Amino acid sequence: MAEAHKQENTVSNKDVESSDNSSGELAYESIFGSDAPPRVLSVLDIISAGFNICNSWCGLAATLFLGFLAGGPVTIIYGLVVATFVIGCCCLSMAELSAKYPTAGGQYHWTYIVAPKSVNRGASYAAGLINIFAWQAIAASICVIIPQLVLGMAVYWNPTFTPQNYQSFLIYQATNLLVLGYNIGVLRWAPWTHTVGLVYSLLLGFSIFVACLAKASPKAPNDTVWTLFVNEGTGWPSGVVFLTGMVNPNFAYVGIDGAVHLAEDALNAATAVPWALIAAVTIGFVTCFPFVVAMFYCISDPSAILSSPVPIFGIFEQALRSGSGATALTTLLIMTGIFALNATQQTSSRLSWSFARDGGLIFSKQIGHVHPKLGVPVWALLFNAVVVFIMGCIYLGSQVAFNAIVGTCLILMHMSIAIPILFLMLSGRAERFLPRKGHWNMGALGWLPNLFTVAWSLITLIFYCFPTTNPTTSGMMNYASAVLGVFFLCGLANWLVYARTRYHGPKIDMAKLELLTARS
């Protein structure tokens, strides 16, 4: 650990206890510094926020067209099982490290800790910037889903209406700014918003499940639901189509590391964050799998779903045999997107704030500051909102380019998780990083989830960049690899201009942190 960022002298329990109070807030301030958000999130709040970001059944429903075009029901249903397994491995891997090192920086802090000293500064910087780009792309992807649903309903009720890019742009930006205002001025005093979002999502998912199954007639045959694999005109082998179609079920868990970046808002982070990670993937699968199976049984005309501007609206309409009913359910579905964006903006701002606090971003002095009265990192929220705004401008000019930006969020998310896990494996899962006596330590069994976490990041990096068809055209091309290249150039420019001389790793008193988490 670098001298400037870890006290090498012995730190006793008294050093931590002397600054501790009943909530543990002062003890954490002595480790992270006093310029930090107040710790107001309970275990339930952080679990709710973690789930709201993913909102698994909603995320899968809103992007259902991706799976329909690449594999059909087989890819979506069985792909969800595969995605749950690999995301579960990611969560177990992160739970081990977050129980020991509960910080808002998450992956880039862990990378700095477990990587060899010769490369830990550069590797930590890369992990941090990759994670920030991932969260900004996640926020943009949620923003764009809302106008797609709204304008899709408009097309249904007025078939002569042709949606324009500027209309999507205005709805996109209005959503971004509305939720930004709530994050700055309200959320600090209303953390229960996340719990409301969790309850709302669960009740809505259950209501849609019951209503659609009860009204749908006739229902799709079992063979169509469980064995139909669609691979028409792609030019790719079925195995490749399955992996490229995994974008849809994998999106059900986008932002799964959200709870990690809320660690410095949590009352008992070392305990709350690991449980929130496991809860997010567990609740996600329990709600998502029955929902998607039910939706496939409700499809009576698959071709109509493919031609629908919003496939999930088409499924609701076929199940309920009512355009009004489908409109009502889709409108309620949009509200889950608002809750998801609210949690996403809060989480991504804490990551950007933490990285700026450590000198990793240009304008770090402003972005790494917490407003003394509002109790939130206002400049970090504004910084992320501006980047999401710019992505919306790209959407106004080129929908293909924007879709590529959104498509990279899964690639970047898995890369950011895999980097510290890879270095942990290269260290042999050394006991100095994961003491055997610590809670959430998986011991030798930890090699399995660690291995799948790293392997899956490589799979996403390769196959999520594949074009839809082979041979491809400019209109069907996947520009995710080009967007990754642009992100790389932006990160390199930030390093050369600013971070190279100012970023030295996380500014955290690791000795005190280890003592405090050991007492959790």
CSV table of N, CA and C in Angstrom, one decimal, residues 322-410:
chain,number,residue,atom,x,y,z
A,322,SER,N,-57.0,-6.0,-25.0
A,322,SER,CA,-57.4,-4.6,-24.8
A,322,SER,C,-56.3,-3.6,-24.9
A,323,GLY,N,-56.4,-2.7,-25.9
A,323,GLY,CA,-55.4,-1.7,-26.0
A,323,GLY,C,-55.3,-0.7,-24.8
A,324,SER,N,-56.5,-0.5,-24.2
A,324,SER,CA,-56.5,0.4,-23.0
A,324,SER,C,-55.8,-0.3,-21.8
A,325,GLY,N,-56.0,-1.6,-21.7
A,325,GLY,CA,-55.4,-2.3,-20.6
A,325,GLY,C,-53.9,-2.4,-20.8
A,326,ALA,N,-53.4,-2.6,-22.0
A,326,ALA,CA,-52.0,-2.6,-22.3
A,326,ALA,C,-51.4,-1.2,-22.1
A,327,THR,N,-52.1,-0.2,-22.4
A,327,THR,CA,-51.6,1.2,-22.1
A,327,THR,C,-51.5,1.4,-20.7
A,328,ALA,N,-52.4,1.0,-19.9
A,328,ALA,CA,-52.4,1.2,-18.4
A,328,ALA,C,-51.2,0.4,-17.8
A,329,LEU,N,-50.9,-0.8,-18.2
A,329,LEU,CA,-49.8,-1.6,-17.7
A,329,LEU,C,-48.5,-1.0,-18.1
A,330,THR,N,-48.4,-0.5,-19.4
A,330,THR,CA,-47.1,0.1,-19.9
A,330,THR,C,-46.8,1.4,-19.2
A,331,THR,N,-47.9,2.2,-18.9
A,331,THR,CA,-47.7,3.4,-18.1
A,331,THR,C,-47.2,3.1,-16.7
A,332,LEU,N,-47.8,2.1,-16.1
A,332,LEU,CA,-47.3,1.8,-14.8
A,332,LEU,C,-45.8,1.2,-14.8
A,333,LEU,N,-45.5,0.6,-15.9
A,333,LEU,CA,-44.1,0.1,-16.1
A,333,LEU,C,-43.1,1.2,-16.2
A,334,ILE,N,-43.6,2.3,-16.8
A,334,ILE,CA,-42.7,3.5,-17.0
A,334,ILE,C,-42.3,4.0,-15.6
A,335,MET,N,-43.2,4.0,-14.6
A,335,MET,CA,-42.8,4.5,-13.3
A,335,MET,C,-41.7,3.7,-12.7
A,336,THR,N,-41.6,2.4,-13.0
A,336,THR,CA,-40.4,1.6,-12.4
A,336,THR,C,-39.1,2.2,-13.0
A,337,GLY,N,-39.2,2.7,-14.2
A,337,GLY,CA,-38.0,3.3,-14.8
A,337,GLY,C,-37.6,4.5,-14.1
A,338,ILE,N,-38.5,5.3,-13.6
A,338,ILE,CA,-38.2,6.5,-12.8
A,338,ILE,C,-37.5,6.1,-11.5
A,339,PHE,N,-38.0,5.1,-10.9
A,339,PHE,CA,-37.4,4.6,-9.6
A,339,PHE,C,-36.0,4.1,-9.9
A,340,ALA,N,-35.8,3.4,-11.0
A,340,ALA,CA,-34.5,2.9,-11.4
A,340,ALA,C,-33.5,4.0,-11.7
A,341,LEU,N,-33.9,5.0,-12.4
A,341,LEU,CA,-33.1,6.1,-12.8
A,341,LEU,C,-32.7,6.9,-11.5
A,342,ASN,N,-33.6,7.0,-10.6
A,342,ASN,CA,-33.4,7.8,-9.3
A,342,ASN,C,-32.2,7.1,-8.6
A,343,ALA,N,-32.3,5.8,-8.4
A,343,ALA,CA,-31.3,5.0,-7.7
A,343,ALA,C,-30.0,5.0,-8.5
A,344,THR,N,-30.1,5.0,-9.8
A,344,THR,CA,-28.9,5.0,-10.7
A,344,THR,C,-28.1,6.3,-10.6
A,345,GLN,N,-28.8,7.4,-10.6
A,345,GLN,CA,-28.2,8.7,-10.5
A,345,GLN,C,-27.5,8.8,-9.1
A,346,GLN,N,-28.1,8.4,-8.1
A,346,GLN,CA,-27.5,8.5,-6.7
A,346,GLN,C,-26.3,7.6,-6.7
A,347,THR,N,-26.3,6.4,-7.2
A,347,THR,CA,-25.2,5.5,-7.1
A,347,THR,C,-24.0,5.9,-8.0
A,348,SER,N,-24.3,6.3,-9.2
A,348,SER,CA,-23.2,6.8,-10.1
A,348,SER,C,-22.6,8.0,-9.6
A,349,SER,N,-23.3,8.9,-8.9
A,349,SER,CA,-22.7,10.1,-8.4
A,349,SER,C,-21.8,9.8,-7.2
A,350,ARG,N,-22.1,8.8,-6.4
A,350,ARG,CA,-21.2,8.4,-5.3
A,350,ARG,C,-19.9,7.9,-5.9
A,351,LEU,N,-20.0,7.1,-7.0
A,351,LEU,CA,-18.8,6.6,-7.6
A,351,LEU,C,-17.9,7.7,-8.2
A,352,SER,N,-18.5,8.6,-8.9
A,352,SER,CA,-17.8,9.8,-9.5
A,352,SER,C,-17.2,10.6,-8.4
A,353,TRP,N,-18.0,10.9,-7.4
A,353,TRP,CA,-17.5,11.7,-6.2
A,353,TRP,C,-16.3,11.0,-5.6
A,354,SER,N,-16.4,9.7,-5.4
A,354,SER,CA,-15.2,9.0,-4.7
A,354,SER,C,-14.0,9.1,-5.6
A,355,PHE,N,-14.2,8.9,-6.9
A,355,PHE,CA,-13.0,8.9,-7.8
A,355,PHE,C,-12.4,10.3,-7.9
A,356,ALA,N,-13.2,11.3,-7.9
A,356,ALA,CA,-12.7,12.7,-7.9
A,356,ALA,C,-12.1,13.0,-6.6
A,357,ARG,N,-12.6,12.5,-5.5
A,357,ARG,CA,-12.0,12.7,-4.2
A,357,ARG,C,-10.6,12.2,-4.1
A,358,ASP,N,-10.3,11.2,-4.9
A,358,ASP,CA,-9.0,10.6,-5.0
A,358,ASP,C,-8.1,11.2,-6.1
A,359,GLY,N,-8.6,12.3,-6.7
A,359,GLY,CA,-7.9,13.0,-7.8
A,359,GLY,C,-7.9,12.3,-9.1
A,360,GLY,N,-8.9,11.5,-9.4
A,360,GLY,CA,-8.9,10.7,-10.7
A,360,GLY,C,-9.6,11.4,-11.8
A,361,LEU,N,-10.3,12.5,-11.6
A,361,LEU,CA,-11.1,13.2,-12.6
A,361,LEU,C,-10.7,14.7,-12.7
A,362,ILE,N,-10.7,15.2,-13.9
A,362,ILE,CA,-10.5,16.6,-14.1
A,362,ILE,C,-11.6,17.4,-13.3
A,363,PHE,N,-11.3,18.5,-12.8
A,363,PHE,CA,-12.2,19.3,-11.9
A,363,PHE,C,-12.6,18.5,-10.7
A,364,SER,N,-11.6,17.7,-10.2
A,364,SER,CA,-11.8,16.9,-9.0
A,364,SER,C,-12.2,17.7,-7.8
A,365,LYS,N,-11.7,18.9,-7.6
A,365,LYS,CA,-12.0,19.7,-6.4
A,365,LYS,C,-13.4,19.9,-6.3
A,366,GLN,N,-14.1,20.2,-7.4
A,366,GLN,CA,-15.6,20.4,-7.4
A,366,GLN,C,-16.3,19.1,-7.3
A,367,ILE,N,-16.0,18.2,-8.2
A,367,ILE,CA,-16.8,16.9,-8.3
A,367,ILE,C,-16.6,16.1,-7.0
A,368,GLY,N,-15.5,16.2,-6.3
A,368,GLY,CA,-15.2,15.4,-5.1
A,368,GLY,C,-15.7,16.1,-3.9
A,369,HIS,N,-16.6,17.1,-4.0
A,369,HIS,CA,-17.0,17.9,-2.8
A,369,HIS,C,-18.5,17.6,-2.5
A,370,VAL,N,-18.8,17.5,-1.3
A,370,VAL,CA,-20.2,17.2,-0.8
A,370,VAL,C,-20.8,18.6,-0.3
A,371,HIS,N,-22.0,18.9,-0.8
A,371,HIS,CA,-22.6,20.2,-0.5
A,371,HIS,C,-22.9,20.2,1.0
A,372,PRO,N,-22.4,21.2,1.8
A,372,PRO,CA,-22.6,21.1,3.3
A,372,PRO,C,-24.0,21.2,3.7
A,373,LYS,N,-24.9,21.8,3.0
A,373,LYS,CA,-26.3,21.9,3.4
A,373,LYS,C,-27.2,20.8,2.9
A,374,LEU,N,-27.0,20.5,1.6
A,374,LEU,CA,-27.8,19.5,0.9
A,374,LEU,C,-27.3,18.1,1.3
A,375,GLY,N,-26.1,17.9,1.7
A,375,GLY,CA,-25.6,16.6,2.1
A,375,GLY,C,-25.4,15.6,1.0
A,376,VAL,N,-25.3,16.1,-0.3
A,376,VAL,CA,-25.1,15.3,-1.4
A,376,VAL,C,-23.9,15.9,-2.3
A,377,PRO,N,-23.2,15.0,-3.1
A,377,PRO,CA,-22.2,15.5,-4.0
A,377,PRO,C,-22.9,16.2,-5.2
A,378,VAL,N,-23.3,17.4,-5.1
A,378,VAL,CA,-24.0,18.1,-6.2
A,378,VAL,C,-23.3,18.1,-7.5
A,379,TRP,N,-22.0,18.5,-7.5
A,379,TRP,CA,-21.2,18.5,-8.7
A,379,TRP,C,-21.0,17.2,-9.4
A,380,ALA,N,-20.9,16.1,-8.6
A,380,ALA,CA,-20.8,14.8,-9.1
A,380,ALA,C,-22.1,14.4,-9.8
A,381,LEU,N,-23.3,14.8,-9.2
A,381,LEU,CA,-24.6,14.5,-9.9
A,381,LEU,C,-24.7,15.3,-11.2
A,382,LEU,N,-24.2,16.6,-11.2
A,382,LEU,CA,-24.3,17.4,-12.4
A,382,LEU,C,-23.3,16.9,-13.4
A,383,PHE,N,-22.2,16.4,-13.0
A,383,PHE,CA,-21.2,15.9,-14.0
A,383,PHE,C,-21.8,14.7,-14.7
A,384,ASN,N,-22.3,13.7,-14.0
A,384,ASN,CA,-22.9,12.6,-14.6
A,384,ASN,C,-24.1,12.9,-15.5
A,385,ALA,N,-24.9,13.9,-15.0
A,385,ALA,CA,-26.1,14.3,-15.8
A,385,ALA,C,-25.7,14.9,-17.1
A,386,VAL,N,-24.6,15.7,-17.1
A,386,VAL,CA,-24.1,16.4,-18.3
A,386,VAL,C,-23.7,15.3,-19.3
A,387,VAL,N,-23.0,14.3,-18.8
A,387,VAL,CA,-22.5,13.2,-19.7
A,387,VAL,C,-23.7,12.5,-20.3
A,388,VAL,N,-24.7,12.2,-19.5
A,388,VAL,CA,-25.9,11.6,-20.0
A,388,VAL,C,-26.7,12.5,-21.0
A,389,PHE,N,-26.6,13.8,-20.7
A,389,PHE,CA,-27.2,14.8,-21.6
A,389,PHE,C,-26.5,14.7,-23.0
A,390,ILE,N,-25.2,14.6,-23.0
A,390,ILE,CA,-24.4,14.6,-24.2
A,390,ILE,C,-24.8,13.3,-25.0
A,391,MET,N,-24.9,12.2,-24.3
A,391,MET,CA,-25.3,11.0,-24.9
A,391,MET,C,-26.7,11.1,-25.6
A,392,GLY,N,-27.6,11.9,-25.0
A,392,GLY,CA,-28.9,12.1,-25.6
A,392,GLY,C,-28.8,13.0,-26.8
A,393,CYS,N,-27.8,13.9,-26.9
A,393,CYS,CA,-27.5,14.7,-28.1
A,393,CYS,C,-27.0,13.7,-29.2
A,394,ILE,N,-26.2,12.8,-28.9
A,394,ILE,CA,-25.8,11.8,-29.9
A,394,ILE,C,-27.0,11.0,-30.4
A,395,TYR,N,-27.9,10.7,-29.5
A,395,TYR,CA,-29.1,10.0,-29.9
A,395,TYR,C,-29.9,10.8,-30.9
A,396,LEU,N,-30.0,12.1,-30.7
A,396,LEU,CA,-30.7,13.0,-31.6
A,396,LEU,C,-30.1,13.0,-33.0
A,397,GLY,N,-28.8,12.8,-33.1
A,397,GLY,CA,-28.1,12.8,-34.4
A,397,GLY,C,-28.0,11.4,-35.0
A,398,SER,N,-27.9,10.4,-34.2
A,398,SER,CA,-27.7,9.0,-34.7
A,398,SER,C,-28.2,8.0,-33.7
A,399,GLN,N,-29.3,7.3,-34.0
A,399,GLN,CA,-29.8,6.3,-33.1
A,399,GLN,C,-28.9,5.1,-33.0
A,400,VAL,N,-28.2,4.8,-34.1
A,400,VAL,CA,-27.3,3.7,-34.2
A,400,VAL,C,-26.1,3.9,-33.2
A,401,ALA,N,-25.6,5.1,-33.2
A,401,ALA,CA,-24.5,5.5,-32.4
A,401,ALA,C,-24.9,5.4,-30.9
A,402,PHE,N,-26.1,5.9,-30.6
A,402,PHE,CA,-26.6,5.9,-29.2
A,402,PHE,C,-26.8,4.4,-28.7
A,403,ASN,N,-27.4,3.6,-29.6
A,403,ASN,CA,-27.6,2.2,-29.2
A,403,ASN,C,-26.3,1.5,-28.9
A,404,ALA,N,-25.2,1.9,-29.6
A,404,ALA,CA,-23.9,1.3,-29.3
A,404,ALA,C,-23.4,1.8,-27.9
A,405,ILE,N,-23.6,3.1,-27.6
A,405,ILE,CA,-23.2,3.5,-26.3
A,405,ILE,C,-23.9,2.8,-25.2
A,406,VAL,N,-25.2,2.6,-25.3
A,406,VAL,CA,-26.0,1.9,-24.3
A,406,VAL,C,-25.5,0.4,-24.2
A,407,GLY,N,-25.2,-0.2,-25.4
A,407,GLY,CA,-24.8,-1.6,-25.4
A,407,GLY,C,-23.5,-1.9,-24.7
A,408,THR,N,-22.7,-0.8,-24.5
A,408,THR,CA,-21.4,-1.0,-23.8
A,408,THR,C,-21.6,-1.1,-22.3
A,409,CYS,N,-22.7,-0.7,-21.8
A,409,CYS,CA,-22.8,-0.7,-20.3
A,409,CYS,C,-22.6,-2.0,-19.7
A,410,LEU,N,-23.1,-3.1,-20.3
A,410,LEU,CA,-22.9,-4.4,-19.8
A,410,LEU,C,-21.4,-4.9,-19.9
